[in-house]
């Protein structure tokens, strides 16, 4: 798995197209969200703001995009403040250089953990946290489902809600804060180490 993070204007156009097609497959076709498509691609107004994207490929040489994430500063337009303000429950929307919003996470990889995130998803979370910390970010905010919230808590990340979950389209949605602190980074390190250990055990078992 190869992960890269960069601003929209610096990403290869083919990779961008593949990313938007992945989002269409995941959000429109699989999750059945009520969102428009443009030439089989899911694109919204926030994509015009030159955001950072995480692009996940199966290898550095492979053009096929199997995962993506979008990063927006809370000092400008973002989904929590301008698309889902009801999830703030009357609280002011975050607006700070050290707080970023995560949105449009999608991944197409074998799911190897029926009770939590796949190894690829944990690696993606680990990578995006490390990238943000390197940029001086102290907190993520995100709109997600109650199911994903439970998995984040089970993973051990330091999360908190802005308020109760609400029905948004077909999803039960909630707005979360994710603190980028020692608790979160330690939880991710433990998860990565556990996956490495399990992979080594499976490899050793295959040798017999």
Short mmCIF file of C-alpha atoms in Angstrom, two decimals:
data_model
loop_
_atom_site.label_atom_id
_atom_site.label_comp_id
_atom_site.label_asym_id
_atom_site.label_seq_id
_atom_site.Cartn_x
_atom_site.Cartn_y
_atom_site.Cartn_z
CA UNK A 1 0.00 0.00 0.00
CA UNK A 2 1.39 3.40 -1.03
CA UNK A 3 0.10 6.59 0.63
CA UNK A 4 0.74 10.14 -0.60
CA UNK A 5 -0.63 13.48 0.60
CA UNK A 6 -0.59 16.70 -1.40
CA UNK A 7 -2.54 19.73 -2.54
CA UNK A 8 -5.02 19.25 -5.36
CA UNK A 9 -3.07 21.34 -7.88
CA UNK A 10 0.01 19.13 -7.37
CA UNK A 11 -1.72 15.78 -7.88
CA UNK A 12 -1.66 13.98 -11.22
CA UNK A 13 -4.93 14.61 -13.13
CA UNK A 14 -5.41 10.88 -13.74
CA UNK A 15 -5.08 10.20 -10.01
CA UNK A 16 -7.64 12.93 -9.29
CA UNK A 17 -10.10 11.43 -11.78
CA UNK A 18 -9.60 7.97 -10.29
CA UNK A 19 -10.12 9.40 -6.81
CA UNK A 20 -13.42 11.04 -7.78
CA UNK A 21 -14.56 7.80 -9.45
CA UNK A 22 -13.72 5.89 -6.27
CA UNK A 23 -15.79 8.35 -4.25
CA UNK A 24 -18.69 7.81 -6.66
CA UNK A 25 -18.47 4.03 -6.26
CA UNK A 26 -18.31 4.18 -2.47
CA UNK A 27 -20.70 7.01 -1.65
CA UNK A 28 -23.27 6.85 -4.45
CA UNK A 29 -23.32 3.21 -5.51
CA UNK A 30 -22.41 1.42 -2.27
CA UNK A 31 -23.69 3.74 0.48
CA UNK A 32 -26.56 5.11 -1.63
CA UNK A 33 -25.97 8.74 -0.64
CA UNK A 34 -28.15 11.31 -2.39
CA UNK A 35 -25.31 13.13 -4.12
CA UNK A 36 -24.85 14.19 -7.76
CA UNK A 37 -22.26 12.66 -10.08
CA UNK A 38 -20.40 14.34 -12.93
CA UNK A 39 -19.19 11.90 -15.60
CA UNK A 40 -19.27 9.05 -13.06
CA UNK A 41 -17.25 11.13 -10.59
CA UNK A 42 -18.27 12.49 -7.18
CA UNK A 43 -17.14 16.11 -6.95
CA UNK A 44 -18.43 18.87 -4.71
CA UNK A 45 -17.74 22.55 -4.21
CA UNK A 46 -15.12 21.94 -1.53
CA UNK A 47 -12.93 20.22 -4.10
CA UNK A 48 -12.52 23.60 -5.82
CA UNK A 49 -10.70 24.98 -2.74
CA UNK A 50 -7.38 23.25 -3.54
CA UNK A 51 -7.56 21.01 -0.46
CA UNK A 52 -5.02 18.47 0.63
CA UNK A 53 -5.86 14.90 -0.37
CA UNK A 54 -4.57 11.60 0.82
CA UNK A 55 -4.31 9.25 -2.17
CA UNK A 56 -3.87 5.52 -1.55
CA UNK A 57 -2.54 3.19 -4.24
CA UNK A 58 -1.82 -0.50 -3.94
CA UNK A 59 1.79 0.28 -4.89
CA UNK A 60 3.90 3.28 -5.90
CA UNK A 61 3.84 2.07 -9.52
CA UNK A 62 0.09 1.42 -9.74
CA UNK A 63 -2.20 4.23 -10.93
CA UNK A 64 -5.37 2.61 -9.55
CA UNK A 65 -6.63 4.62 -6.57
CA UNK A 66 -8.00 2.36 -3.83
CA UNK A 67 -8.40 4.98 -1.10
CA UNK A 68 -8.65 8.70 -0.47
CA UNK A 69 -9.26 11.36 2.16
CA UNK A 70 -9.81 15.13 1.96
CA UNK A 71 -8.34 17.69 4.35
CA UNK A 72 -9.81 21.18 4.66
CA UNK A 73 -8.73 24.02 6.97
CA UNK A 74 -11.46 25.15 9.33
CA UNK A 75 -10.47 28.76 8.63
CA UNK A 76 -12.29 28.50 5.29
CA UNK A 77 -15.44 26.80 3.97
CA UNK A 78 -15.83 23.26 5.28
CA UNK A 79 -18.55 20.63 5.55
CA UNK A 80 -19.19 20.83 9.28
CA UNK A 81 -19.65 24.60 9.27
CA UNK A 82 -21.43 25.03 5.96
CA UNK A 83 -23.11 21.72 5.02
CA UNK A 84 -23.95 20.08 8.35
CA UNK A 85 -24.14 22.95 10.88
CA UNK A 86 -27.05 21.22 12.62
CA UNK A 87 -24.54 18.68 13.96
CA UNK A 88 -22.90 21.48 15.96
CA UNK A 89 -26.09 21.81 18.05
CA UNK A 90 -25.68 25.56 18.43
CA UNK A 91 -21.96 25.53 19.17
CA UNK A 92 -19.68 27.78 17.11
CA UNK A 93 -17.97 26.07 14.21
CA UNK A 94 -14.24 25.51 14.73
CA UNK A 95 -12.16 28.17 12.99
CA UNK A 96 -8.49 27.83 13.78
CA UNK A 97 -5.23 27.17 11.94
CA UNK A 98 -4.51 24.23 14.25
CA UNK A 99 -7.85 22.49 13.53
CA UNK A 100 -8.42 20.68 10.24
CA UNK A 101 -11.52 18.97 8.90
CA UNK A 102 -11.42 15.46 7.46
CA UNK A 103 -14.04 14.47 4.90
CA UNK A 104 -14.75 12.13 1.99
CA UNK A 105 -12.83 9.13 3.29
CA UNK A 106 -13.19 6.15 0.97
CA UNK A 107 -11.27 2.89 0.71
CA UNK A 108 -11.55 -0.28 -1.38
CA UNK A 109 -9.44 -2.94 0.28
CA UNK A 110 -10.05 -6.39 1.80
CA UNK A 111 -11.57 -5.97 5.25
CA UNK A 112 -9.51 -8.14 7.59
CA UNK A 113 -11.12 -7.15 10.89
CA UNK A 114 -14.81 -7.81 11.33
CA UNK A 115 -14.92 -5.85 14.62
CA UNK A 116 -13.00 -2.74 13.59
CA UNK A 117 -10.98 -0.99 10.91
CA UNK A 118 -9.02 -2.85 8.27
CA UNK A 119 -5.24 -2.73 8.36
CA UNK A 120 -5.28 -0.34 5.39
CA UNK A 121 -7.63 2.04 7.18
CA UNK A 122 -5.50 2.06 10.33
CA UNK A 123 -2.42 2.80 8.23
CA UNK A 124 -4.29 5.67 6.56
CA UNK A 125 -5.35 7.15 9.91
CA UNK A 126 -1.80 6.80 11.22
CA UNK A 127 -0.39 8.54 8.14
CA UNK A 128 -2.85 11.43 8.17
CA UNK A 129 -2.29 12.04 11.90
CA UNK A 130 1.48 12.12 11.41
CA UNK A 131 1.13 14.48 8.46
CA UNK A 132 -1.10 16.84 10.42
CA UNK A 133 1.18 16.83 13.46
CA UNK A 134 4.05 17.80 11.18
CA UNK A 135 1.98 20.81 10.07
CA UNK A 136 1.27 21.93 13.64
CA UNK A 137 -2.32 20.65 13.72
CA UNK A 138 -3.70 19.77 17.15
CA UNK A 139 -7.21 18.56 16.34
CA UNK A 140 -9.31 17.07 13.55
CA UNK A 141 -13.04 17.59 13.21
CA UNK A 142 -15.16 15.35 11.04
CA UNK A 143 -18.73 14.38 10.22
CA UNK A 144 -19.07 10.61 10.27
CA UNK A 145 -21.45 7.79 11.08
CA UNK A 146 -22.19 6.40 14.52
CA UNK A 147 -20.71 3.10 13.37
CA UNK A 148 -17.38 4.69 12.47
CA UNK A 149 -17.42 6.64 15.74
CA UNK A 150 -17.68 3.36 17.67
CA UNK A 151 -14.70 1.94 15.78
CA UNK A 152 -12.62 5.07 16.48
CA UNK A 153 -13.41 4.72 20.18
CA UNK A 154 -12.58 0.99 20.09
CA UNK A 155 -9.29 1.84 18.38
CA UNK A 156 -8.47 4.09 21.34
CA UNK A 157 -8.43 7.53 19.73
CA UNK A 158 -9.24 10.57 21.87
CA UNK A 159 -12.62 11.60 20.43
CA UNK A 160 -15.56 13.67 21.62
CA UNK A 161 -18.91 14.68 20.15
CA UNK A 162 -20.21 18.15 19.44
CA UNK A 163 -23.66 16.79 20.28
CA UNK A 164 -26.10 13.92 19.72
CA UNK A 165 -26.24 12.01 16.46
CA UNK A 166 -28.85 13.05 13.89
CA UNK A 167 -30.34 11.35 10.87
CA UNK A 168 -28.73 12.81 7.74
CA UNK A 169 -30.07 11.13 4.62
CA UNK A 170 -29.54 7.38 4.95
CA UNK A 171 -26.92 7.73 7.71
CA UNK A 172 -27.00 8.30 11.45
CA UNK A 173 -24.39 11.07 11.55
CA UNK A 174 -22.36 12.73 14.28
CA UNK A 175 -19.77 15.53 14.38
CA UNK A 176 -16.57 14.57 16.17
CA UNK A 177 -13.39 16.11 17.49
CA UNK A 178 -10.27 13.95 17.31
CA UNK A 179 -7.45 15.20 19.52
CA UNK A 180 -3.99 14.74 18.06
CA UNK A 181 -2.31 14.00 21.36
CA UNK A 182 -0.29 11.27 23.06
CA UNK A 183 -3.38 9.14 23.65
CA UNK A 184 -4.29 9.11 19.96
CA UNK A 185 -0.77 8.53 18.67
CA UNK A 186 -0.11 5.75 21.21
CA UNK A 187 -3.35 3.99 20.23
CA UNK A 188 -2.37 4.09 16.56
CA UNK A 189 1.13 2.80 17.29
CA UNK A 190 -0.34 -0.12 19.23
CA UNK A 191 -2.72 -0.93 16.38
CA UNK A 192 0.06 -0.83 13.78
CA UNK A 193 2.29 -3.04 15.94
CA UNK A 194 -0.57 -5.52 16.41
CA UNK A 195 -1.10 -5.79 12.65
CA UNK A 196 2.65 -6.28 12.09
CA UNK A 197 2.77 -8.98 14.76
CA UNK A 198 -0.25 -10.76 13.30
CA UNK A 199 1.25 -10.63 9.79
CA UNK A 200 4.50 -12.11 11.10
CA UNK A 201 2.62 -14.89 12.89
CA UNK A 202 0.68 -15.71 9.74
CA UNK A 203 3.91 -15.75 7.77
CA UNK A 204 5.58 -18.07 10.29
CA UNK A 205 2.56 -20.39 10.22
CA UNK A 206 2.73 -20.57 6.43
CA UNK A 207 6.31 -21.85 6.66
CA UNK A 208 5.22 -25.04 8.44
#
